[in-house]
CSV table of N, CA, C and O in Angstrom, one decimal:
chain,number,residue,atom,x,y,z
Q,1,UNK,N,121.8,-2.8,281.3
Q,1,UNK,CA,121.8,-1.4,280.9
Q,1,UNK,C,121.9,-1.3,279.4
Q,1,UNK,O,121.0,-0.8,278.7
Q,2,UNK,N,123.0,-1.8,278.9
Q,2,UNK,CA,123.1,-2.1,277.4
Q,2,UNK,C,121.4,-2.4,276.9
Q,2,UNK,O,120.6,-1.7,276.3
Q,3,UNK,N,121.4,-3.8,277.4
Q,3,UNK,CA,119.9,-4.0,276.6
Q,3,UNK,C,118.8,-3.3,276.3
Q,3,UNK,O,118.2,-3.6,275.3
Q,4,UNK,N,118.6,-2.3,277.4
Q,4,UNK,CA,117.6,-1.8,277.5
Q,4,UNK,C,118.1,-0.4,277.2
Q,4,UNK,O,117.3,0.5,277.7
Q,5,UNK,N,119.0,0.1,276.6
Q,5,UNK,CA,119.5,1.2,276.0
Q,5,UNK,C,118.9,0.9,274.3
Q,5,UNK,O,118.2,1.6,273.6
Q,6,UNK,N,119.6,-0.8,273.8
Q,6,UNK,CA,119.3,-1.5,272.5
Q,6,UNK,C,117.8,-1.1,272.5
Q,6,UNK,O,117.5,-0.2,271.7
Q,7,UNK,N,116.9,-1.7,273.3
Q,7,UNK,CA,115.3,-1.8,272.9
Q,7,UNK,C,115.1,-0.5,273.0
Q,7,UNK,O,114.3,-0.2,272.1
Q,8,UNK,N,115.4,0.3,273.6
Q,8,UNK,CA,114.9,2.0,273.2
Q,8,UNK,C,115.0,2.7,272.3
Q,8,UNK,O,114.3,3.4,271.7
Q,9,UNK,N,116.3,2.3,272.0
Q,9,UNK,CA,116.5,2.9,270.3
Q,9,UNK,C,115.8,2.0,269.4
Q,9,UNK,O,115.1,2.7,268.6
Q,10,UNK,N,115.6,0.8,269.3
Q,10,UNK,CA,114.8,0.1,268.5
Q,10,UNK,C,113.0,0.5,268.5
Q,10,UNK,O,112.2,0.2,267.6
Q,11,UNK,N,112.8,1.0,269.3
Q,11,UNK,CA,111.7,1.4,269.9
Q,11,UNK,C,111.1,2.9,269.2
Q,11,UNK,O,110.0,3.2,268.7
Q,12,UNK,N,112.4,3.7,269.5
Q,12,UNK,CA,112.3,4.9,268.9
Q,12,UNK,C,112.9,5.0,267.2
Q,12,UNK,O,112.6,5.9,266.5
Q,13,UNK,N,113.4,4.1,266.8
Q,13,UNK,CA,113.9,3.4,265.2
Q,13,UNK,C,112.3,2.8,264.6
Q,13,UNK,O,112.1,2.8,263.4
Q,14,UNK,N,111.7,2.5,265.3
Q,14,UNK,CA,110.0,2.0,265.0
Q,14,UNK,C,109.5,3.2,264.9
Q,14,UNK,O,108.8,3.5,263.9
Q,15,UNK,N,109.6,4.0,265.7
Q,15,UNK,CA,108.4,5.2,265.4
Q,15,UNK,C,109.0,5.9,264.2
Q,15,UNK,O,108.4,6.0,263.1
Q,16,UNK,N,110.2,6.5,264.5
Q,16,UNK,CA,110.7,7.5,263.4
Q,16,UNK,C,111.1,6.8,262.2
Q,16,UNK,O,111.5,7.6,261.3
Q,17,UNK,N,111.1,6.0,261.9
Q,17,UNK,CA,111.2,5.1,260.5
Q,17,UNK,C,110.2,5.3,259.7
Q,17,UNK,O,110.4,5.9,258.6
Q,18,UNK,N,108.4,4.6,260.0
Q,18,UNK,CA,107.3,5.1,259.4
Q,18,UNK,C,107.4,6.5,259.7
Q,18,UNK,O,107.9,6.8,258.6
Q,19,UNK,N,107.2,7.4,260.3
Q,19,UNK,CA,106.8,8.7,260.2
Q,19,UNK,C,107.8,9.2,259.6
Q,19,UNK,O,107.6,10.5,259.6
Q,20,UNK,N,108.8,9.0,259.2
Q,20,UNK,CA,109.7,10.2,258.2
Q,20,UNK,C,109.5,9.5,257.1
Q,20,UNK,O,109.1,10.3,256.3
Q,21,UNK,N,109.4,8.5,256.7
Q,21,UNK,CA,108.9,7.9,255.2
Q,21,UNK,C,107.6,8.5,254.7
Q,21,UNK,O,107.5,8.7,253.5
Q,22,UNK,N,106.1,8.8,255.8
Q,22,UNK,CA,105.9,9.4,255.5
Q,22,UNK,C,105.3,10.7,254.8
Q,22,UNK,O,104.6,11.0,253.8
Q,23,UNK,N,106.3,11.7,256.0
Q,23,UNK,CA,106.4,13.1,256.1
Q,23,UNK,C,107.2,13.0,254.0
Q,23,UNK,O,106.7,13.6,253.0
Q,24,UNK,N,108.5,11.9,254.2
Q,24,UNK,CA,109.2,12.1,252.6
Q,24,UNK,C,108.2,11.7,251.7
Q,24,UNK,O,107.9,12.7,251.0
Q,25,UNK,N,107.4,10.8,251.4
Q,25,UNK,CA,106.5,10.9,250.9
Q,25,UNK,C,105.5,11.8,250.3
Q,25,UNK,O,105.3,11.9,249.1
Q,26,UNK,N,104.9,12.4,251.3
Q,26,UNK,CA,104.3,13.2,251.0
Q,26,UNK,C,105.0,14.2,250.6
Q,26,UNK,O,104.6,14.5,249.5
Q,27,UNK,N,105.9,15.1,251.1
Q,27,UNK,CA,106.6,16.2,250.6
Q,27,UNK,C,107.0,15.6,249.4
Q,27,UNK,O,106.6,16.4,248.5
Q,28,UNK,N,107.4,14.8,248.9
Q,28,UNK,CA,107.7,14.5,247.2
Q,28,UNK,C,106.4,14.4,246.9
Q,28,UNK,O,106.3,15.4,246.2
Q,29,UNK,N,105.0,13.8,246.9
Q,29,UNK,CA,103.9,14.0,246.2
Q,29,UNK,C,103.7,15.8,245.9
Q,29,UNK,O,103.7,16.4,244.8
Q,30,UNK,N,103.6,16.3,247.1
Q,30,UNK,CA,103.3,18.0,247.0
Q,30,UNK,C,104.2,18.4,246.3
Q,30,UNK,O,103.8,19.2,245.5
Q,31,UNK,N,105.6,18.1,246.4
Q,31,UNK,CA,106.7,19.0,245.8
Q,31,UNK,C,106.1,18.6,244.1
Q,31,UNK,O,105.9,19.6,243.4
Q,32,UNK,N,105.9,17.5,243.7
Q,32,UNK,CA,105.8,17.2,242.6
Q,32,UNK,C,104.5,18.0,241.9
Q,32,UNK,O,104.3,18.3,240.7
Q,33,UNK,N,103.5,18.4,243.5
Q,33,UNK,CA,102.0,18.8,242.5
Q,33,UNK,C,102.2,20.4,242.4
Q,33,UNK,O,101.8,21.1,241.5
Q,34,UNK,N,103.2,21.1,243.8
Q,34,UNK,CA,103.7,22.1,243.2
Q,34,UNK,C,104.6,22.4,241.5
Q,34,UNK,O,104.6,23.3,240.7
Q,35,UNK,N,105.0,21.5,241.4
Q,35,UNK,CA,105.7,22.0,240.5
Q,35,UNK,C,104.9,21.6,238.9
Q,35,UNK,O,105.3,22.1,237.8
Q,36,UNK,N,103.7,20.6,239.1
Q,36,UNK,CA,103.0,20.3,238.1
Q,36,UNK,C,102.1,21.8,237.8
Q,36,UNK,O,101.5,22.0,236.8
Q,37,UNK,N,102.1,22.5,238.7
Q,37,UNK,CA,101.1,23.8,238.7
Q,37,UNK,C,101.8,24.8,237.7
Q,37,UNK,O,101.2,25.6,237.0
Q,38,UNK,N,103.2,24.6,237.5
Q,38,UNK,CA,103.8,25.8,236.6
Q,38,UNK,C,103.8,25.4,235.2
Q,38,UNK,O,104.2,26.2,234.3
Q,39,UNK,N,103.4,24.3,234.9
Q,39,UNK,CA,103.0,23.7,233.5
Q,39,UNK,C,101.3,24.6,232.9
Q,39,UNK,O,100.8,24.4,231.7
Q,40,UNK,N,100.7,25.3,233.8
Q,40,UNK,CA,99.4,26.0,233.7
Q,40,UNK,C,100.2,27.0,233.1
Q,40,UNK,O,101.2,27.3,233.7
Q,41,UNK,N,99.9,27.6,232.2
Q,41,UNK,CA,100.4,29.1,231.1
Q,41,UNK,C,100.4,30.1,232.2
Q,41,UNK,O,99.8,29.8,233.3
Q,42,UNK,N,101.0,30.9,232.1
Q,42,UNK,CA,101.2,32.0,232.9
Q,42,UNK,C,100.7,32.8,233.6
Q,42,UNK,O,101.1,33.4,234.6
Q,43,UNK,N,99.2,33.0,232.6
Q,43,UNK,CA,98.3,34.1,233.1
Q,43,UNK,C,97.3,33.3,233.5
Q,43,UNK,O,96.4,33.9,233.9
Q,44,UNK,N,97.2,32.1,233.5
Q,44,UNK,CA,96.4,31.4,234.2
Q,44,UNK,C,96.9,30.5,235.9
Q,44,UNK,O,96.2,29.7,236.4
Q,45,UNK,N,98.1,30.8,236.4
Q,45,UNK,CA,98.9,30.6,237.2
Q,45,UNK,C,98.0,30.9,238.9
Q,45,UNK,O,97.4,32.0,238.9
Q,46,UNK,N,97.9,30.5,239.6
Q,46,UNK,CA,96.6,30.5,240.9
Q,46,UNK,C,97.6,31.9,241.1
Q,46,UNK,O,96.9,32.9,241.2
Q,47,UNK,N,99.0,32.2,241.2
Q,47,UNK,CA,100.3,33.0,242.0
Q,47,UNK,C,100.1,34.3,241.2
Q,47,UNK,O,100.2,35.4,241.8
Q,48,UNK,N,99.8,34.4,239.4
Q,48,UNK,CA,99.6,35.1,238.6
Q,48,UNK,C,97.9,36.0,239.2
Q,48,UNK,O,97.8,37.1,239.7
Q,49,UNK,N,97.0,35.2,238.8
Q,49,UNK,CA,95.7,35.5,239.3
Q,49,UNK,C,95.4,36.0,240.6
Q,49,UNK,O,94.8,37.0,240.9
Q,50,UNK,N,95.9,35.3,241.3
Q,50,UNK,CA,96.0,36.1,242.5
Q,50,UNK,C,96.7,37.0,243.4
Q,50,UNK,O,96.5,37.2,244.5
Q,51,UNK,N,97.6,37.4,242.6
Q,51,UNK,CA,98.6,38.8,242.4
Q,51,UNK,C,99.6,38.0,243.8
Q,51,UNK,O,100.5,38.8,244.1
Q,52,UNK,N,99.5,36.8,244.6
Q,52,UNK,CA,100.6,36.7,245.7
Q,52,UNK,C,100.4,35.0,245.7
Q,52,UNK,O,99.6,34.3,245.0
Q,53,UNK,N,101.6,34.5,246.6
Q,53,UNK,CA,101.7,33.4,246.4
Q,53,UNK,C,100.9,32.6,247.5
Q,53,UNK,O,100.4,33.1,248.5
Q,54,UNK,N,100.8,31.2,247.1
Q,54,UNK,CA,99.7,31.0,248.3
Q,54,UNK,C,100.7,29.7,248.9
Q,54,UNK,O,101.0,28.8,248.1
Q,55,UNK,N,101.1,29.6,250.0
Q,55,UNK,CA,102.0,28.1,250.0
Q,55,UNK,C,101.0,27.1,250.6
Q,55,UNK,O,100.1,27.2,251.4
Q,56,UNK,N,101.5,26.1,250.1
Q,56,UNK,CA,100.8,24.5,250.4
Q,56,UNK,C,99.8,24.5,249.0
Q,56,UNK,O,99.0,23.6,248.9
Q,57,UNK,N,99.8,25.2,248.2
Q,57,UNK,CA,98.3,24.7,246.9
Q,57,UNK,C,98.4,23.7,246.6
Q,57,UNK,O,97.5,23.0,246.2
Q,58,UNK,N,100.0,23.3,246.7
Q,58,UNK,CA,100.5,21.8,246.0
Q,58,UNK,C,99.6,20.8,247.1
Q,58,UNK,O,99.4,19.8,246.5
Q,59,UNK,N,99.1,20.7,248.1
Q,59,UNK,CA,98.9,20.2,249.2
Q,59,UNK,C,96.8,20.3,249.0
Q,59,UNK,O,96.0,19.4,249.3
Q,60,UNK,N,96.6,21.2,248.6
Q,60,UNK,CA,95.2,21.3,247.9
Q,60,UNK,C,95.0,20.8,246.8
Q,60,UNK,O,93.9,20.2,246.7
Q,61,UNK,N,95.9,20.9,245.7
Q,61,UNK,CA,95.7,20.3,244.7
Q,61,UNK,C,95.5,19.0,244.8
Q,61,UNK,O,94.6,18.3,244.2
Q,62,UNK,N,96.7,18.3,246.0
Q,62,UNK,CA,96.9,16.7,245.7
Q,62,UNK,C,96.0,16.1,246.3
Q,62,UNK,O,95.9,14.9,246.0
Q,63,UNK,N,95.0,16.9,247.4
Q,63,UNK,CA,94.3,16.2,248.3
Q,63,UNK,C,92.9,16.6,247.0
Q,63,UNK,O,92.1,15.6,246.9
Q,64,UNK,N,92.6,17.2,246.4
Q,64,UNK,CA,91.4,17.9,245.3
Q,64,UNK,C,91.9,16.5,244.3
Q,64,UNK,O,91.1,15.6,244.1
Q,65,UNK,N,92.9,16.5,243.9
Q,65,UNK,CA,92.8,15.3,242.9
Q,65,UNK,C,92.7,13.7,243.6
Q,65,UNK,O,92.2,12.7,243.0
Q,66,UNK,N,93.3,13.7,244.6
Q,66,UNK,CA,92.8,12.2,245.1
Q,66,UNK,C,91.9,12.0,245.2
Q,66,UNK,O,91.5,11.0,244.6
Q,67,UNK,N,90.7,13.0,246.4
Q,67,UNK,CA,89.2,12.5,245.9
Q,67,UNK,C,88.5,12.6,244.6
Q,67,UNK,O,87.4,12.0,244.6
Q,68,UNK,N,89.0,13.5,243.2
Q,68,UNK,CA,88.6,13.3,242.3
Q,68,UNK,C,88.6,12.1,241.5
Q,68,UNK,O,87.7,11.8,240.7
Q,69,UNK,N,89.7,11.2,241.9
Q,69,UNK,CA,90.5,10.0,241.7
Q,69,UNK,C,89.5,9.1,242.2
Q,69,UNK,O,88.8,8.4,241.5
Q,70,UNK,N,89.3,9.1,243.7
Q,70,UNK,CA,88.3,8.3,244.2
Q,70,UNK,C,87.2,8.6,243.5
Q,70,UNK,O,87.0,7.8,242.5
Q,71,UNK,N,86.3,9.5,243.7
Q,71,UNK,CA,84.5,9.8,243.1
Q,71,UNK,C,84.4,9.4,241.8
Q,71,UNK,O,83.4,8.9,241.4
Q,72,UNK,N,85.5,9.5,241.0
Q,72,UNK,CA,85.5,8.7,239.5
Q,72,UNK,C,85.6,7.2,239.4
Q,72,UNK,O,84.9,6.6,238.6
Q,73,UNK,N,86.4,6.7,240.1
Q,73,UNK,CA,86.6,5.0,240.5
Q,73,UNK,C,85.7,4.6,240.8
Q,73,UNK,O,85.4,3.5,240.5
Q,74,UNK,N,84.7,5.5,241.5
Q,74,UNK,CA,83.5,4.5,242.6
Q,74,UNK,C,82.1,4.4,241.6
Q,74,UNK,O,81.1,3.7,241.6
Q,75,UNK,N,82.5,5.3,240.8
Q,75,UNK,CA,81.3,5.5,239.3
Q,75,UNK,C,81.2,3.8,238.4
Q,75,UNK,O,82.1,2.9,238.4
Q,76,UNK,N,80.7,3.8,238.0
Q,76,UNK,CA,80.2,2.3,237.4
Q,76,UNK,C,81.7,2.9,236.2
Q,76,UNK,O,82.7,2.4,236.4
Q,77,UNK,N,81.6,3.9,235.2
Q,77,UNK,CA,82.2,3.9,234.2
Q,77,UNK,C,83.8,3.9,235.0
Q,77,UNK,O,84.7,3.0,234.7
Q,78,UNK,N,84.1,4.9,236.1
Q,78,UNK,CA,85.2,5.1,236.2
Q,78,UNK,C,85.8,3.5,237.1
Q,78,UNK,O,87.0,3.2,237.3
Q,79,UNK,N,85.0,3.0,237.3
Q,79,UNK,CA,85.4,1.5,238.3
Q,79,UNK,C,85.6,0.5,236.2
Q,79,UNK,O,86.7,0.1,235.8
Q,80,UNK,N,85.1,0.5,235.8
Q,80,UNK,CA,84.9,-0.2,234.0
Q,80,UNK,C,86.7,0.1,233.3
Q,80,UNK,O,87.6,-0.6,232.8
Q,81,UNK,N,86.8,1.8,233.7
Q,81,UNK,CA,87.9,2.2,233.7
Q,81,UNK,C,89.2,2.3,233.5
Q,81,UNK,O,90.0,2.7,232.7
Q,82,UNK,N,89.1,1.7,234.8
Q,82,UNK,CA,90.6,1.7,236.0
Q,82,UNK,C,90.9,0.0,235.8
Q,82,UNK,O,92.1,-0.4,235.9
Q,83,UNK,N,89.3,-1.0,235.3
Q,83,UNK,CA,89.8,-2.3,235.0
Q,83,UNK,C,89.9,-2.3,233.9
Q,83,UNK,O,90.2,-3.4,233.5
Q,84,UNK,N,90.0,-1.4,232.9
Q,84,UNK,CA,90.3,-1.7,231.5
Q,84,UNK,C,91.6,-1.3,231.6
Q,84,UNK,O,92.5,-1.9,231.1
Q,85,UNK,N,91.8,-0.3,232.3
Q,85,UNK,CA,93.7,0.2,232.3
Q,85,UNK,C,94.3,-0.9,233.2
Q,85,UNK,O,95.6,-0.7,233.2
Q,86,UNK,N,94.0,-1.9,234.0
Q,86,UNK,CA,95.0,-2.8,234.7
Q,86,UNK,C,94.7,-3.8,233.6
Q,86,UNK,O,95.6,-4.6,233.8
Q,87,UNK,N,94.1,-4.1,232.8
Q,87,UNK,CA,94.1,-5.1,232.4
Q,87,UNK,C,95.2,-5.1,231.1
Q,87,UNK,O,95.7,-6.1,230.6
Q,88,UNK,N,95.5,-3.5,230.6
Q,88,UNK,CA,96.2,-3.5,230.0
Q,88,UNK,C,97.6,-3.1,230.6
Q,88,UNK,O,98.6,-2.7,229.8
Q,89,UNK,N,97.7,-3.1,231.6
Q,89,UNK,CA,99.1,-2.7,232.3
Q,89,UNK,C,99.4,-4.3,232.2
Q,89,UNK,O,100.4,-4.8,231.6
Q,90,UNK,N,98.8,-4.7,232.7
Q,90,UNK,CA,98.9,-6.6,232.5
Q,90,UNK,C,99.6,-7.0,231.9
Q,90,UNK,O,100.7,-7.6,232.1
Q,91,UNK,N,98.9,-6.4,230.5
Q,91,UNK,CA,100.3,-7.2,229.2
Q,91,UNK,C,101.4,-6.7,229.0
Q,91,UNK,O,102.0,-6.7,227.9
Q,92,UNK,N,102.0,-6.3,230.3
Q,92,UNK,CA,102.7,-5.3,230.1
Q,92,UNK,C,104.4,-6.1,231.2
Q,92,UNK,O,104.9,-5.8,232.3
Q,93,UNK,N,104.7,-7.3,230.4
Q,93,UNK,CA,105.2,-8.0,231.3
Q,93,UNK,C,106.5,-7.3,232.9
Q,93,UNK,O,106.3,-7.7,234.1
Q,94,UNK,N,107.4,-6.4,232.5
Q,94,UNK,CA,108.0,-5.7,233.6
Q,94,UNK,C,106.8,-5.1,234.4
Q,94,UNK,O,106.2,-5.5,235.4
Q,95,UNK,N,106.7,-3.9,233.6
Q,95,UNK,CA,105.2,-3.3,234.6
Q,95,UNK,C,104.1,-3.9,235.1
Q,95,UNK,O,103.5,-3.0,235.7
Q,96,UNK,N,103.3,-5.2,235.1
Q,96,UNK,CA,102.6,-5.2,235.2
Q,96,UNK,C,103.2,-6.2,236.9
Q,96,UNK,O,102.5,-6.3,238.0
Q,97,UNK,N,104.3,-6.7,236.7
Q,97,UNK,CA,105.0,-7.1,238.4
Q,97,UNK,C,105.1,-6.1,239.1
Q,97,UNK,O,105.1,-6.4,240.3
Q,98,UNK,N,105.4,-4.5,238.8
Q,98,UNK,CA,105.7,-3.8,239.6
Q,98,UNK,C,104.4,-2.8,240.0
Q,98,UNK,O,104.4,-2.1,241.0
Q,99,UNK,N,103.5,-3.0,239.0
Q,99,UNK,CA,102.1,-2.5,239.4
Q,99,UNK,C,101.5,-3.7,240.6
Q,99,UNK,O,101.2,-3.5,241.8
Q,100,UNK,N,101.5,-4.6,240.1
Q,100,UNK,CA,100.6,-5.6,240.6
Q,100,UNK,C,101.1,-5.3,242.7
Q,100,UNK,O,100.3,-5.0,243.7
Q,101,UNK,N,102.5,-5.7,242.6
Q,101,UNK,CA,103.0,-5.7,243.6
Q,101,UNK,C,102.7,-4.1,244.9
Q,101,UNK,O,102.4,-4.0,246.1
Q,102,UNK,N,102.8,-3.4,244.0
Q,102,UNK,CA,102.4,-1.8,244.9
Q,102,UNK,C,100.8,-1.9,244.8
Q,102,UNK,O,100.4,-1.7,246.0
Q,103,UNK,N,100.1,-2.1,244.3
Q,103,UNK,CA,98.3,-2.7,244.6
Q,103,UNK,C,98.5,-3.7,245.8
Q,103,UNK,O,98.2,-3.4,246.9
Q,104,UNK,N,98.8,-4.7,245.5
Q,104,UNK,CA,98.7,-5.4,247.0
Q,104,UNK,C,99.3,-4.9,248.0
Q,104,UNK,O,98.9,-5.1,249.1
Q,105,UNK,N,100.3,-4.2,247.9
Q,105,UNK,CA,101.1,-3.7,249.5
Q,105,UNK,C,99.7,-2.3,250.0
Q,105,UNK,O,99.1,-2.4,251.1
Q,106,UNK,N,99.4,-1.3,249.0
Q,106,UNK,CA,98.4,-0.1,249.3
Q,106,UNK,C,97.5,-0.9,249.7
Q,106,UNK,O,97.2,-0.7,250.9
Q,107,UNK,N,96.4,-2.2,248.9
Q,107,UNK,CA,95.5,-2.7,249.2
Q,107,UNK,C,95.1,-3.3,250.5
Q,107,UNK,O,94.0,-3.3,251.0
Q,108,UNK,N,96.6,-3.9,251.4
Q,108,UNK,CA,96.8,-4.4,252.4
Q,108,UNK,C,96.7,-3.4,253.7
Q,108,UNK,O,96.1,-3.6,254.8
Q,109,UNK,N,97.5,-2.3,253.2
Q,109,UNK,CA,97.4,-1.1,254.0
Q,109,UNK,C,95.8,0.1,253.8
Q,109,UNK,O,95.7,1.2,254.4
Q,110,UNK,N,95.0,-0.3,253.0
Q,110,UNK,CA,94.2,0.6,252.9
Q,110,UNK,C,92.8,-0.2,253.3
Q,110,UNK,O,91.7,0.3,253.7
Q,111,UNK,N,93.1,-1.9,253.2
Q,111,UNK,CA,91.9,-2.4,253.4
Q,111,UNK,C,91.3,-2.5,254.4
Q,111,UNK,O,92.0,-2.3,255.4
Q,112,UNK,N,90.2,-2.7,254.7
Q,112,UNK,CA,89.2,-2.6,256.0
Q,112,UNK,C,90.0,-3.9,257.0
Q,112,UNK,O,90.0,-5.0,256.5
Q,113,UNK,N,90.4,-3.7,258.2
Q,113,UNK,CA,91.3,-4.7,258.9
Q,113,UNK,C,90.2,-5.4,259.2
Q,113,UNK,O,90.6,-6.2,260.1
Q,114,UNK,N,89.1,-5.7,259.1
Q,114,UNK,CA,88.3,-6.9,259.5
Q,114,UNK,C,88.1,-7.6,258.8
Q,114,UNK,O,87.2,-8.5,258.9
Q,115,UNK,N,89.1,-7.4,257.0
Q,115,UNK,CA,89.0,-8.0,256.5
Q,115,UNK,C,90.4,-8.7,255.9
Q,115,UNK,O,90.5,-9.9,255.4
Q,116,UNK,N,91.2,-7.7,256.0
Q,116,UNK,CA,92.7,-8.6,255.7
Q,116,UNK,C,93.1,-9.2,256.9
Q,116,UNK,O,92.7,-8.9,258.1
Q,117,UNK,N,94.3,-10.2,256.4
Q,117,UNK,CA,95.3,-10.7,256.8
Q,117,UNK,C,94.1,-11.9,258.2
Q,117,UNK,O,94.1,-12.1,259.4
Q,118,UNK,N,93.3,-12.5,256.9
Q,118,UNK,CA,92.4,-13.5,257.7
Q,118,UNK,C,93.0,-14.6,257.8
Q,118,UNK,O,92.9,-15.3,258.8
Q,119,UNK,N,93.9,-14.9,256.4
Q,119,UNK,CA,94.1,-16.4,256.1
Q,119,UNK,C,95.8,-16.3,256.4
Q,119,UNK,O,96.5,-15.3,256.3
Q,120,UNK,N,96.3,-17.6,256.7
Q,120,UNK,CA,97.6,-17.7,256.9
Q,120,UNK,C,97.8,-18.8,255.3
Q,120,UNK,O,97.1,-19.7,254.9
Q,121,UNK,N,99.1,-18.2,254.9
Q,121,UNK,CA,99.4,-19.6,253.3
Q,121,UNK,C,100.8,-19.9,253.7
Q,121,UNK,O,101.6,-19.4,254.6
Q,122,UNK,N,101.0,-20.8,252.9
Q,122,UNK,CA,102.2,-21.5,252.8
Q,122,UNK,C,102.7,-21.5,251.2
Q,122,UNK,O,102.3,-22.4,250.5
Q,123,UNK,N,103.6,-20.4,250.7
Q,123,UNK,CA,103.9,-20.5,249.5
Q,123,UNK,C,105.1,-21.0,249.2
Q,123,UNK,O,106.0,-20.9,250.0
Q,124,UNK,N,105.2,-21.5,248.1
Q,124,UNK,CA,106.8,-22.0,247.5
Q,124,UNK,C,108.0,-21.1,247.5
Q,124,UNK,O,108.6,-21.1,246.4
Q,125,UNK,N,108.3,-20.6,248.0
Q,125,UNK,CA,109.5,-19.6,248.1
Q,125,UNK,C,110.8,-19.9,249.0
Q,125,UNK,O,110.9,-20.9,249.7
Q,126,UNK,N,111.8,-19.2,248.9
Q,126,UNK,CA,112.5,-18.8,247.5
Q,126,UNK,C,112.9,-19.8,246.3
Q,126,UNK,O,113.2,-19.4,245.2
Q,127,UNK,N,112.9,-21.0,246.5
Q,127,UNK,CA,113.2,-21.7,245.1
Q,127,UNK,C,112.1,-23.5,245.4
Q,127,UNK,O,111.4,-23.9,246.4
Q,128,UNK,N,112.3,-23.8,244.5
Q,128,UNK,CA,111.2,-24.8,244.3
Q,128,UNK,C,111.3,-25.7,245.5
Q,128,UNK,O,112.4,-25.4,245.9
Q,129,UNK,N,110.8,-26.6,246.3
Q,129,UNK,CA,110.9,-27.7,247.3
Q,129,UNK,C,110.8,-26.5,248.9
Q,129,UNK,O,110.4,-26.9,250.0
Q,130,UNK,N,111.1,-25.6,248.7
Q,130,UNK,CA,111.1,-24.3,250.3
Q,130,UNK,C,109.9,-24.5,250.4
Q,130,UNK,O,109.4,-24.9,249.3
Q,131,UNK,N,109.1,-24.4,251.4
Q,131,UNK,CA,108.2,-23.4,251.6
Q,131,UNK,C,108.3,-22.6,252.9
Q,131,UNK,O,108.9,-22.9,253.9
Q,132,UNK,N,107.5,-21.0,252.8
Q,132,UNK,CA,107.1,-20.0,253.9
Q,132,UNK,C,105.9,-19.9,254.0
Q,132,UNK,O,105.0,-20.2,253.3
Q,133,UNK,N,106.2,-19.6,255.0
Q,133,UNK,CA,104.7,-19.2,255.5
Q,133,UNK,C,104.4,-17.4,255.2
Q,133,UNK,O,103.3,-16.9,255.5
């Protein structure tokens, strides 16, 4: 009875772990694009203009700027771009570990699954003579 009490919470600790990370996620991206909207002057405000408030715009805006984000990347200039700005994040010894590392974790999770996670490696880790898999 114990055990199978253990694997159900572990079970339900799997689901609700990804999905509140991210429900939090997202509410910090929106909370943030809400709050990037009140940096627009006053009389130019969507809340001002349209004499009432509209809730979720932060949720329009952020989804309006990610595929803007995308449609400009996929452009010859905006793809020329985005490699001239990583190449300069590069020299950027702190940042360029902490960029590099969030590109591969999104890249892994956003890539076409028939194409990651083909190869198995064996790298040197945690210190010289280890290896993992």
């Amino acid at each position: 009875m114990k055990k199978k009490m253990k694997r159900i919470f572990l079970t339900g600790l799997a689901v609700v772990i990804p999905a509140g990370l991210t429900i939090y996620i997202l509410s910090f991206i929106i909370g943030i694009m809400d709050r990037l909207l009140k940096i627009i002057p006053e009389m130019y405000q969507p809340d001002t203009l349209l004499k009432f408030h509209i809730p979720g715009l932060g949720v329009i805006v952020t989804v309006a700027l990610i595929f803007i984000c995308g449609l400009l990347t996929t452009s010859y200039l905006g793809n020329r771009l985005v490699g001239f700005g990583e190449y300069l994040v590069g020299k950027i010894p702190f940042v360029r570990s902490i960029y590099q590392a969030i590109k591969r974790i999104a890249e892994s999770f956003l890539m076409d699954k028939a194409q990651s996670f083909k190869k198995v490696v064996l790298v040197e880790y945690p210190r010289r003579g280890v290896h993992s898999i």
